[in-house]
Coordinates of C-alpha atoms and ligand atoms in Angstrom, one line a residue:
M1 CA 161.5 35.2 152.8
A2 CA 157.8 34.6 152.0
K3 CA 157.5 31.7 149.6
K4 CA 155.3 33.7 147.2
Y5 CA 158.2 36.0 146.4
T6 CA 160.6 33.3 145.5
W7 CA 160.7 33.3 141.7
C8 CA 161.0 37.1 141.5
F9 CA 163.4 37.3 144.3
L10 CA 165.7 34.8 142.6
L11 CA 165.3 36.6 139.3
V12 CA 166.3 40.0 140.8
L13 CA 169.2 38.5 142.8
M14 CA 170.4 36.8 139.6
S15 CA 170.3 39.9 137.5
I16 CA 172.1 41.8 140.2
A17 CA 174.8 39.1 140.6
I18 CA 175.2 39.0 136.8
V19 CA 175.7 42.7 136.6
A20 CA 178.1 42.6 139.6
A21 CA 180.2 39.8 138.1
H22 CA 180.2 41.5 134.7
I23 CA 178.9 38.3 133.2
G24 CA 176.0 39.8 131.3
E25 CA 176.3 42.9 129.1
T26 CA 174.2 45.3 131.2
A27 CA 175.8 47.8 133.6
V28 CA 172.7 48.0 135.9
P29 CA 169.8 45.7 136.5
A30 CA 167.2 48.2 135.4
V31 CA 166.7 51.7 134.0
F32 CA 163.8 54.1 134.8
I33 CA 163.4 57.1 132.6
F34 CA 161.5 60.4 133.2
G35 CA 161.1 63.6 131.3
D36 CA 160.0 65.2 128.1
S37 CA 160.1 64.5 124.3
T38 CA 163.9 64.1 124.3
M39 CA 163.3 60.9 126.2
D40 CA 159.8 59.8 125.1
V41 CA 159.7 56.4 123.3
G42 CA 156.0 56.3 122.7
T43 CA 154.2 57.4 125.8
N44 CA 152.2 60.0 123.9
N45 CA 150.9 57.4 121.4
F46 CA 148.6 56.3 124.2
L47 CA 147.4 59.7 125.3
P48 CA 144.6 61.9 123.9
V49 CA 147.1 64.8 123.5
S50 CA 147.2 67.3 120.6
Q51 CA 148.9 66.4 117.4
E52 CA 151.7 68.9 118.0
I53 CA 153.2 66.7 120.7
K54 CA 152.8 63.4 118.9
A55 CA 155.4 61.7 116.7
D56 CA 153.8 58.4 115.7
F57 CA 153.8 59.3 112.0
Y58 CA 156.4 59.5 109.2
Y59 CA 159.0 61.1 108.6
N60 CA 159.6 60.5 112.3
G61 CA 161.4 57.1 112.5
I62 CA 162.7 57.2 109.0
D63 CA 166.1 55.9 110.3
Y64 CA 164.5 53.6 112.9
P65 CA 164.5 49.9 112.0
F66 CA 162.0 49.3 109.2
S67 CA 161.5 53.1 109.1
E68 CA 158.9 52.7 111.7
P69 CA 157.4 55.8 113.4
T70 CA 157.3 54.8 117.1
G71 CA 156.4 58.0 118.8
R72 CA 160.1 59.1 119.1
F73 CA 160.6 62.7 118.2
S74 CA 163.6 61.8 116.0
N75 CA 164.6 60.3 112.7
G76 CA 165.8 57.3 114.6
Y77 CA 166.7 56.4 118.2
N78 CA 166.7 59.2 120.8
T79 CA 169.0 60.2 123.6
A80 CA 167.3 57.8 126.1
D81 CA 167.8 54.9 123.7
R82 CA 171.4 55.8 123.1
I83 CA 172.4 56.1 126.7
V84 CA 170.6 52.9 127.6
K85 CA 172.4 51.2 124.7
L86 CA 175.7 52.2 126.2
L87 CA 174.6 50.5 129.4
G88 CA 174.3 47.2 127.4
Y89 CA 170.7 47.1 126.4
K90 CA 169.3 47.3 122.9
K91 CA 167.4 50.5 123.4
S92 CA 165.3 52.3 126.0
P93 CA 162.8 50.2 128.0
P94 CA 159.3 50.6 126.5
S95 CA 156.9 53.2 127.6
F96 CA 154.9 52.4 130.7
F97 CA 151.7 52.3 128.7
A98 CA 153.1 50.0 126.1
L99 CA 154.1 47.6 128.9
L100 CA 150.7 47.9 130.5
N101 CA 149.0 47.0 127.2
D102 CA 151.0 43.8 127.2
S103 CA 149.7 42.5 130.5
P104 CA 151.1 38.9 130.3
T105 CA 154.7 40.1 130.3
F106 CA 154.2 43.3 132.4
K107 CA 155.5 41.8 135.6
R108 CA 158.6 40.4 134.0
N109 CA 159.3 43.5 131.9
I110 CA 159.1 46.1 134.7
L111 CA 162.0 44.4 136.4
E112 CA 164.2 45.7 133.6
G113 CA 162.9 49.2 133.7
V114 CA 160.2 51.5 132.4
N115 CA 160.2 54.7 130.4
F116 CA 157.7 57.3 131.7
A117 CA 158.8 60.3 129.6
S118 CA 156.2 62.2 127.8
G119 CA 156.6 64.9 125.1
G120 CA 155.3 68.3 126.0
S121 CA 155.6 67.6 129.8
G122 CA 157.6 69.7 132.2
I123 CA 158.8 70.0 135.8
L124 CA 155.7 72.1 136.7
N125 CA 152.3 70.3 136.8
T126 CA 150.8 73.0 134.6
T127 CA 153.3 72.5 131.8
G128 CA 151.8 70.5 129.0
L129 CA 148.1 71.2 129.9
V130 CA 147.7 73.4 126.8
Y131 CA 148.4 70.2 124.7
N132 CA 146.0 68.3 127.0
N133 CA 149.1 66.5 128.4
F134 CA 148.7 65.6 132.1
M135 CA 151.9 63.5 132.3
S136 CA 154.0 66.1 134.2
L137 CA 157.1 64.9 135.9
G138 CA 155.1 64.6 139.1
E139 CA 152.5 62.4 137.4
Q140 CA 155.3 60.3 135.9
I141 CA 156.7 59.7 139.4
N142 CA 153.2 58.8 140.6
L143 CA 153.1 56.1 137.9
F144 CA 156.5 55.0 139.0
A145 CA 155.1 54.6 142.6
T146 CA 152.5 52.2 141.3
V147 CA 155.2 50.2 139.4
L148 CA 157.2 50.0 142.6
G149 CA 154.0 48.7 144.2
N150 CA 153.8 46.0 141.5
I151 CA 157.5 45.1 141.9
T152 CA 157.1 44.9 145.7
E153 CA 154.1 42.7 145.3
L154 CA 156.1 40.4 143.1
C155 CA 159.4 40.4 144.9
G156 CA 158.9 41.6 148.4
P157 CA 160.1 44.9 149.8
A158 CA 163.7 43.9 150.4
A159 CA 164.4 42.7 146.9
A160 CA 162.5 45.7 145.4
A161 CA 164.6 48.1 147.4
T162 CA 167.8 46.4 146.3
L163 CA 166.8 46.4 142.7
L164 CA 166.0 50.1 142.8
S165 CA 169.1 51.1 144.6
K166 CA 171.2 49.5 141.9
S167 CA 169.1 50.8 139.0
L168 CA 169.8 54.0 137.0
F169 CA 167.2 56.8 137.1
I170 CA 167.5 59.1 134.1
V171 CA 165.7 62.5 134.2
S172 CA 165.6 65.1 131.5
S173 CA 163.0 67.9 131.9
G174 CA 162.6 71.7 132.0
S175 CA 162.7 72.9 128.4
N176 CA 158.9 72.9 128.0
D177 CA 158.5 74.9 131.2
I178 CA 160.6 77.6 129.6
L179 CA 158.8 77.4 126.2
E180 CA 155.4 77.7 128.0
Q181 CA 156.5 80.6 130.1
Q182 CA 157.6 82.4 127.0
R183 CA 154.4 81.5 125.2
S184 CA 152.3 83.1 128.0
R185 CA 154.6 86.1 127.8
A186 CA 155.6 85.7 131.5
P187 CA 159.2 86.7 132.4
L188 CA 162.0 84.1 132.7
S189 CA 162.6 85.7 136.1
P190 CA 164.6 84.6 139.2
D191 CA 161.3 83.8 140.9
F192 CA 160.4 81.5 138.0
L193 CA 163.8 79.8 138.3
D194 CA 163.3 79.3 142.1
N195 CA 159.9 77.9 141.5
L196 CA 161.2 75.4 138.9
Q197 CA 164.1 74.4 141.1
S198 CA 162.1 73.9 144.3
T199 CA 159.6 71.8 142.3
Y200 CA 162.4 69.8 140.8
A201 CA 163.9 69.3 144.2
D202 CA 160.6 67.9 145.5
H203 CA 160.4 65.5 142.5
L204 CA 163.9 64.2 143.0
R205 CA 163.3 63.8 146.7
S206 CA 160.1 61.8 145.9
L207 CA 162.1 59.5 143.7
Y208 CA 164.7 59.1 146.4
N209 CA 162.0 58.3 149.0
L210 CA 160.7 55.6 146.7
G211 CA 164.1 54.0 146.5
A212 CA 166.1 55.7 143.7
R213 CA 169.7 56.1 144.5
K214 CA 171.6 56.7 141.2
F215 CA 170.4 59.9 139.4
A216 CA 171.5 60.7 135.9
I217 CA 170.2 64.2 135.3
I218 CA 170.3 65.9 131.9
T219 CA 169.8 69.6 131.9
I220 CA 168.2 72.0 129.5
P221 CA 170.0 72.7 126.2
P222 CA 170.4 76.2 124.9
I223 CA 166.7 76.2 124.0
G224 CA 166.9 79.7 122.5
C225 CA 168.8 78.1 119.6
C226 CA 166.3 75.6 118.4
P227 CA 164.8 76.4 115.0
V228 CA 161.5 77.6 116.3
E229 CA 163.1 80.0 118.8
R230 CA 165.5 81.3 116.2
S231 CA 162.6 82.2 113.9
Y232 CA 161.8 85.0 116.4
N233 CA 165.3 86.5 115.9
G234 CA 166.1 86.3 112.2
S235 CA 167.6 82.8 112.7
E236 CA 169.9 83.9 115.5
C237 CA 169.4 82.4 119.0
L238 CA 167.1 84.0 121.6
Q239 CA 169.5 85.2 124.3
G240 CA 166.9 85.4 127.1
A241 CA 166.0 81.7 126.9
N242 CA 169.7 80.7 126.7
E243 CA 170.7 82.8 129.7
F244 CA 167.9 81.1 131.6
A245 CA 169.0 77.7 130.5
R246 CA 172.5 78.5 131.7
Q247 CA 171.2 79.6 135.1
F248 CA 169.1 76.5 135.3
Y249 CA 172.2 74.4 134.8
N250 CA 174.1 76.2 137.6
A251 CA 171.1 76.0 140.0
T252 CA 170.6 72.3 139.2
E253 CA 174.3 71.5 139.9
T254 CA 174.0 73.3 143.3
L255 CA 170.7 71.5 144.0
L256 CA 172.2 68.1 143.3
Q257 CA 175.2 68.8 145.5
Q258 CA 172.8 69.8 148.3
L259 CA 170.5 66.8 147.9
S260 CA 173.4 64.3 147.9
S261 CA 174.8 65.8 151.1
Q262 CA 171.4 65.5 152.7
L263 CA 170.2 62.1 151.4
S264 CA 172.4 59.2 152.4
A265 CA 173.7 57.0 149.6
M266 CA 172.4 59.3 146.9
N267 CA 174.7 59.5 143.9
Y268 CA 174.2 61.6 140.9
S269 CA 175.7 62.7 137.6
I270 CA 174.7 65.9 135.8
G271 CA 174.9 65.9 132.0
N272 CA 175.5 69.4 130.7
S273 CA 173.4 69.6 127.5
F274 CA 173.8 73.3 127.6
G275 CA 177.6 73.4 127.3
L276 CA 177.8 70.5 124.9
T277 CA 175.3 72.0 122.5
L278 CA 177.0 75.4 122.6
D279 CA 180.3 73.6 121.9
I280 CA 178.9 71.8 118.9
M281 CA 177.4 75.1 117.5
G282 CA 180.7 76.8 118.0
N283 CA 182.5 74.3 115.9
P284 CA 180.0 72.1 114.0
L285 CA 182.4 70.7 111.4
A286 CA 184.5 69.2 114.2
F287 CA 181.5 67.1 115.1
G288 CA 180.5 66.3 111.6
F289 CA 177.6 68.8 111.3
K290 CA 177.0 71.1 108.4
E291 CA 173.7 72.6 109.4
I292 CA 173.1 73.7 113.0
R293 CA 170.3 76.2 112.5
K294 CA 167.6 74.6 110.3
A295 CA 165.4 71.6 111.0
C296 CA 166.0 68.6 108.8
C297 CA 162.3 67.8 108.6
G298 CA 159.8 70.7 108.3
D299 CA 161.0 74.2 109.1
A300 CA 161.0 76.6 112.0
T301 CA 157.2 77.0 112.0
T302 CA 155.8 73.8 110.5
M303 CA 155.9 70.4 112.2
C304 CA 157.6 67.4 110.8
N305 CA 155.2 65.1 109.0
Q306 CA 154.9 63.3 105.7
T307 CA 154.1 66.4 103.7
A308 CA 156.9 68.4 105.3
S309 CA 160.2 69.0 103.5
L310 CA 163.0 66.6 104.3
C311 CA 166.7 67.3 104.2
Q312 CA 169.1 65.1 102.2
N313 CA 171.8 64.2 104.7
R314 CA 170.2 63.8 108.1
D315 CA 173.5 63.1 109.9
E316 CA 174.7 66.6 108.9
Y317 CA 171.9 68.2 110.9
L318 CA 171.9 69.1 114.5
F319 CA 168.1 69.4 114.5
W320 CA 165.6 66.9 113.3
D321 CA 162.6 69.1 113.6
R322 CA 161.9 72.6 114.9
F323 CA 162.4 71.4 118.5
H324 CA 164.3 68.1 118.6
P325 CA 167.8 66.8 117.9
T326 CA 168.6 64.2 115.2
Q327 CA 169.7 60.7 116.1
K328 CA 173.2 61.8 115.2
T329 CA 173.0 64.5 117.9
A330 CA 171.6 62.0 120.4
V331 CA 174.5 59.6 119.8
L332 CA 176.9 62.4 120.5
A333 CA 175.2 63.5 123.7
A334 CA 174.9 59.9 124.9
L335 CA 178.6 59.2 124.3
T336 CA 179.6 62.4 126.0
F337 CA 177.5 61.9 129.1
F338 CA 178.2 58.2 129.4
G339 CA 181.9 58.1 128.9
G340 CA 183.0 61.7 128.6
S341 CA 185.3 63.8 130.7
H342 CA 184.5 66.3 133.5
R343 CA 183.9 69.0 131.0
F344 CA 180.3 68.1 130.2
V345 CA 179.4 65.6 132.9
K346 CA 180.0 66.0 136.6
P347 CA 181.0 64.9 139.2
V348 CA 181.3 61.5 137.4
N349 CA 180.2 60.3 134.1
F350 CA 177.1 58.0 133.7
S351 CA 179.2 54.9 133.3
T352 CA 181.0 55.5 136.6
L353 CA 177.6 56.3 138.2
A354 CA 176.2 53.1 136.9
A355 CA 179.1 51.1 138.3
I356 CA 178.9 52.6 141.8
N357 CA 178.0 49.8 144.2
I358 CA 175.4 51.1 146.6
V359 CA 174.9 48.7 149.6
Ligands
NAG1 C1 151.5 68.1 141.1 O1 151.0 66.8 140.6 C2 151.4 65.8 141.4 C3 151.1 64.5 140.7 O2 149.9 64.5 140.1 C4 150.8 65.9 142.8 O3 151.2 64.8 143.6 C5 151.2 67.2 143.4 O4 150.5 67.4 144.6 C6 150.9 68.4 142.5 N1 151.6 69.6 143.0 C7 151.0 70.8 143.0 C8 151.8 71.9 143.5 O5 149.9 70.9 142.5
NAG2 C1 150.1 47.4 139.7 O1 149.7 48.0 140.8 C2 148.5 48.8 140.7 C3 148.2 49.6 142.0 O2 148.3 48.7 143.1 C4 147.3 47.8 140.4 O3 146.1 48.5 140.2 C5 147.6 47.0 139.1 O4 146.6 46.1 138.9 C6 149.0 46.4 139.3 N1 149.3 45.8 138.0 C7 149.7 44.5 137.8 C8 149.9 44.1 136.4 O5 149.9 43.8 138.7
NAG3 C1 169.2 88.2 118.5 O1 170.5 87.8 118.0 C2 171.5 88.7 118.2 C3 172.8 88.1 117.6 O2 173.1 86.9 118.2 C4 171.7 89.0 119.7 O3 172.7 90.0 119.9 C5 170.3 89.5 120.3 O4 170.4 89.7 121.7 C6 169.3 88.5 119.9 N1 168.0 89.0 120.3 C7 167.2 88.5 121.3 C8 165.9 89.1 121.5 O5 167.6 87.5 121.9
NAG4 C1 177.5 79.4 136.4 O1 178.6 78.9 137.1 C2 179.9 79.2 136.5 C3 180.9 78.4 137.2 O2 180.6 78.2 138.5 C4 180.1 80.7 136.6 O3 181.3 81.0 136.0 C5 178.9 81.4 135.9 O4 179.1 82.8 136.0 C6 177.6 80.9 136.4 N1 176.6 81.5 135.5 C7 175.4 82.0 136.0 C8 174.5 82.5 135.0 O5 175.1 82.0 137.2
NAG5 C1 178.3 58.4 146.1 O1 177.7 59.2 147.1 C2 178.3 59.2 148.3 C3 177.5 60.1 149.3 O2 176.1 60.0 149.0 C4 179.7 59.8 148.2 O3 180.4 59.6 149.5 C5 180.5 59.0 147.2 O4 181.7 59.6 147.0 C6 179.7 58.9 145.9 N1 180.4 58.1 144.9 C7 180.9 58.6 143.8 C8 181.7 57.6 142.9 O5 180.7 59.7 143.4
NAG6 C1 151.5 68.3 108.1 O1 151.5 69.4 108.9 C2 151.0 70.6 108.3 C3 151.1 71.7 109.3 O2 152.4 72.0 109.6 C4 149.5 70.3 107.9 O3 149.0 71.4 107.2 C5 149.5 69.1 107.0 O4 148.1 68.8 106.7 C6 150.1 67.9 107.7 N1 150.1 66.7 106.8 C7 149.7 65.6 107.2 C8 149.8 64.5 106.2 O5 149.2 65.4 108.3
NAG7 C1 184.2 58.1 132.1 O1 183.9 56.8 131.8 C2 184.9 56.0 131.3 C3 184.4 54.6 131.0 O2 183.5 54.7 129.9 C4 186.1 56.0 132.2 O3 187.1 55.2 131.7 C5 186.5 57.3 132.5 O4 187.6 57.3 133.4 C6 185.4 58.3 132.9 N1 185.9 59.6 132.9 C7 185.9 60.4 133.9 C8 186.5 61.7 133.8 O5 185.4 60.1 135.0

């Protein structure tokens, strides 16, 4: 062990030992998060993207501590925060760019994880470009590769590989690819699904090749039921988009089975946002929701900002704005994927995935 690595090596070993011995409160030593606005905790605040894919203004954040708009597309914490909270942290690790801006603590902080997710981005490189967003999933993984370089520089390759193999990698992407395909009036065809899936496979393989082993994948919700989509069908869901999301779920499940049989020591868990959301919409009161069609902030066509209309009881709404779930919905999804049964998370739940000891 080269001497220059010592402090970091010890730090990583300690965090892994603490997790293994259940002394600390966290289930994994670090969490790395990739995807779109459902996971974004402020990435877009640092990017010259269009206003439509920003959320660093009120009413966003109205239920966040100090009612602070943070860039989360939510009234409070989002799904990334809520899952990571169940792993024993306070909330999601900060955005890569927030960490980079705080250079004195960058090296220490990246050892606990990084959030790369960016609103408006998708699986395809081209998704998001209309909003001037270049942070596609591929680009996020490129940034992760530089972070891995930074960790390796600090800790040496062995400790870096150990850290990554024990860490959780959360990925949630694909909805924006569908929305943009619809916007360009191109069909949600089998070819499009194949293209999305093969690109997704390449991305997941890249993460594996960089050292990721535990993949927590969240699939596309019934996107045709979000308020903006409903506005094209007299407040009913768009069936085409939903059918595509259903096929995407099936294909992703098959893809993950294949990848885990090809890549040694790869473990995964697939969170079925599609099924869960349909279940909620089928019986909203059972989940405490009274409004599953309308946005709480703004409406189907206007964005959520300070001049938009705001609902009274935010916890009774499935949707915060025309695209995104409320914090209440995020809590429900996180609880279901983390500790739920086989029904909406397979083959194991996120908590079981986190506890797998990969050697
Ligand atoms: C997509 O972007 C990534 C990251 O910028 C790049 O590595 C990859 O080659 C691109 N793929 C295609 C098909 O353009
Ligand atoms: C992280 O790695 C990149 C690429 O090697 C390098 O440019 C950057 O300076 C590193 N950052 C820190 C804080 O070490
Ligand atoms: C609109 O909603 C109705 C009722 O759910 C459904 O039967 C129809 O297929 C939907 N139209 C489209 C274009 O999705
Ligand atoms: C998805 O898979 C389920 C169970 O394997 C099957 O019942 C369903 O028909 C599939 N749906 C599509 C759209 O392929
Ligand atoms: C983890 O993955 C390996 C193969 O990659 C598999 O044998 C094992 O059963 C998985 N563990 C769990 C708990 O799913
Ligand atoms: C809020 O958004 C609407 C468009 O939906 C816009 O007309 C209005 O100026 C925005 N208000 C603020 C304070 O940015
Ligand atoms: C899901 O996680 C919980 C721990 O939170 C565990 O007790 C339970 O057995 C798991 N359920 C399944 C079906 O794996």
